[in-house]
Amino acid sequence: MSDIKSPAAPGHWREAELRQGIELLFFAYRDFTAGPDHMLEKYGFGRAHHRVIYFVGRHPHMNVTELLGILRITKQSLNRVLSQLVRQGFIRQTPGVNDRRQRLLELTEQGVALERDLSENQRGFIARAYREAGPEAVDGFRKVMIDLVADPADRARFTRGGKRG
Amino acid sequence: MSDIKSPAAPGHWREAELRQGIELLFFAYRDFTAGPDHMLEKYGFGRAHHRVIYFVGRHPHMNVTELLGILRITKQSLNRVLSQLVRQGFIRQTPGVNDRRQRLLELTEQGVALERDLSENQRGFIARAYREAGPEAVDGFRKVMIDLVADPADRARFTRGGKRG
DNA sequence: GATTTTATGTCAGACATGTTGACTTATCTT
DNA sequence: AAGATAAGTCAACATGTCTGACATAAAATC
């Protein structure tokens, strides 16, 4: 498939092979995000809103501090997009049960619908590539991608099957 | 390694498996870009400058239209970062030989040095993951990533070993 | 009970990156 | 000569990010 050959010694990669990896990440990510970016336009939302919708959908009743830790942005940045999503009825905030300072986040019915549309688009995008590449390639893909996640806490999200079911 | 099992029928993937793929792309890309983002701060540059430096470094004497096609941004957006890079001595423009309307782009000595630093960081990032995952996983990774590139012209960049050597 | 810490929100100002639209200049093509 | 193309420019604006300062409520600690 690729002109790039396996390296002579395992574990030693040529500059060209590593550079190919750099470009693969750039192009794959660019195309991976294009669909949702386009879908979100009609709501006046961007990629930041998508990330919030996605992770709140995945982890209902998550609090703001947890979300900030995943997104790695400041609370001011988050607050702008989050308050838009709350105002426009995609996310609901409820006070924490044990700690009433917290505002636990969850998708509204409208939020669930939007999250489903966005996720379906991206799942379809991934599914096409998985289907073309085959199950063995997908195993290798997952292995490398998990190793690319630098933060051990985030990596554990995948090696343990995710924080929540 | 992962709790997610292979699907019953090859080519049919469970929702959870595809969702894992979505998250892997998010986290891997987030961590992949963090190093260069930090390195570029001291020059007052951002990710857009990095992309320009990278592709001009990879394809010396590329013209502006070609670069716009890769980056998928408007010429006004490009021109802002490009003119900064030219003014600050990282990129040199020379008139095209056959077509003197073109301004062919290449890195200056200073530009080459910065590109090398940035690329070394990202190659190291990729190399670590490749080393941990092993050669077979890397083959699968490349296969899936190439299939994730939606645009056939961009995909050909990888299946033919790149436009230039 | 008073103090400190934590979780969250808010206001102000700034910067980086992207957009659209209109226009200019130089050069190539027909 | 006319039209198309490559590149640049000016203006206005949207989004997403940042820092810094401050406010409020509730929890934790002394």
XYZ file of C-alpha atoms in Angstrom, chain B residues 1-163:
163
model
C -5.016 -4.018 25.566
C -8.497 -2.678 24.938
C -11.741 -3.851 26.493
C -13.430 -3.441 23.142
C -13.702 -6.789 21.366
C -13.536 -7.434 17.659
C -16.948 -7.367 16.009
C -18.793 -10.561 15.179
C -18.821 -9.887 11.440
C -15.781 -8.182 9.880
C -16.732 -4.841 8.447
C -19.473 -4.266 11.008
C -18.453 -2.176 13.934
C -20.285 -1.545 17.133
C -21.250 1.949 18.090
C -18.882 1.849 21.089
C -15.951 0.863 18.890
C -16.566 3.693 16.480
C -17.054 6.148 19.320
C -13.695 5.076 20.698
C -12.206 5.988 17.340
C -13.723 9.468 17.614
C -12.187 10.001 21.031
C -8.812 8.611 20.004
C -8.600 11.183 17.232
C -9.541 13.976 19.627
C -7.045 13.093 22.349
C -4.190 12.083 20.052
C -4.482 15.262 18.020
C -4.761 17.420 21.110
C -1.522 16.010 22.518
C 0.215 15.880 19.140
C -0.161 19.629 18.652
C 0.618 20.708 22.218
C 4.430 20.578 21.864
C 4.788 22.768 18.753
C 2.106 25.163 20.017
C 4.244 25.783 23.059
C 7.482 26.109 21.077
C 5.970 28.676 18.717
C 4.824 30.963 21.512
C 8.194 32.639 21.872
C 8.058 33.798 18.243
C 4.475 35.012 18.551
C 3.427 32.326 16.095
C 0.555 29.870 16.264
C -0.562 26.661 14.674
C -1.306 28.373 11.371
C 2.316 29.498 11.082
C 3.435 25.978 11.880
C 1.364 24.504 9.070
C 2.805 26.992 6.577
C 6.372 26.365 7.721
C 5.807 22.636 7.579
C 4.401 22.434 4.061
C 6.795 24.979 2.592
C 9.616 22.958 4.132
C 8.252 19.767 2.618
C 7.638 21.273 -0.813
C 10.203 23.956 -1.562
C 9.295 26.348 -4.383
C 5.614 25.607 -3.892
C 3.397 28.449 -5.079
C 0.663 30.126 -3.079
C -2.266 28.458 -4.861
C -0.895 24.996 -4.136
C -0.422 25.873 -0.489
C -3.978 27.210 -0.256
C -5.231 23.918 -1.669
C -3.501 21.940 1.036
C -4.449 24.170 3.933
C -8.049 24.736 2.795
C -8.156 28.319 4.003
C -8.726 31.587 2.149
C -5.848 33.522 0.637
C -6.588 36.364 3.064
C -6.098 34.039 6.015
C -2.938 32.613 4.529
C -1.592 35.993 3.564
C -1.676 37.226 7.123
C 0.505 34.454 8.514
C 2.611 34.170 5.377
C 3.521 37.850 5.309
C 4.485 37.650 8.977
C 6.775 34.734 8.220
C 8.324 36.606 5.287
C 8.767 39.837 7.271
C 10.384 37.984 10.155
C 12.760 36.130 7.857
C 11.496 32.553 8.019
C 10.254 32.311 4.445
C 11.615 33.741 1.187
C 9.514 34.462 -1.896
C 11.029 34.311 -5.374
C 9.259 34.958 -8.691
C 8.323 31.863 -10.699
C 10.633 31.007 -13.594
C 7.997 29.987 -16.125
C 5.220 32.096 -14.692
C 6.445 35.312 -13.168
C 3.092 35.990 -11.495
C 3.825 33.210 -9.064
C 5.773 33.787 -5.894
C 7.497 30.546 -5.067
C 7.970 29.890 -1.387
C 10.959 28.426 0.415
C 12.327 28.413 3.935
C 15.244 30.655 4.797
C 18.098 29.289 6.889
C 16.227 30.536 9.932
C 13.054 28.904 8.657
C 14.809 25.594 8.124
C 16.086 25.702 11.700
C 12.644 26.357 13.140
C 11.048 23.698 10.935
C 13.653 21.201 12.107
C 12.961 21.969 15.774
C 9.228 21.634 15.334
C 9.476 18.485 13.260
C 11.895 16.886 15.687
C 9.399 17.418 18.450
C 6.582 15.815 16.510
C 8.708 13.044 15.072
C 9.766 12.210 18.618
C 6.152 12.161 19.661
C 5.259 9.769 16.833
C 8.409 7.674 17.302
C 7.597 6.999 20.935
C 4.160 5.686 20.038
C 5.486 3.644 17.095
C 8.158 2.114 19.317
C 5.639 1.193 22.006
C 3.089 -0.195 19.558
C 5.455 -2.204 17.364
C 5.887 -2.472 13.580
C 2.756 -4.524 12.887
C 0.529 -2.070 14.728
C 2.170 0.772 12.807
C 1.254 -0.896 9.512
C -2.371 -1.068 10.623
C -2.261 2.503 11.878
C -1.040 3.760 8.525
C -3.637 1.782 6.646
C -6.535 3.168 8.674
C -5.178 6.713 8.702
C -4.785 6.756 4.923
C -8.368 5.551 4.599
C -9.433 8.337 6.947
C -8.123 10.946 4.509
C -11.300 11.770 2.634
C -9.903 13.630 -0.361
C -8.523 11.205 -2.982
C -5.918 13.729 -4.121
C -4.610 14.076 -0.594
C -4.766 10.328 -0.085
C -2.586 9.843 -3.151
C 0.054 11.840 -1.311
C 0.520 8.783 0.871
C -0.196 5.876 -1.425
C 2.378 7.108 -3.917
C 4.994 7.941 -1.315
C 4.472 11.692 -1.511
C 4.426 14.260 -4.330
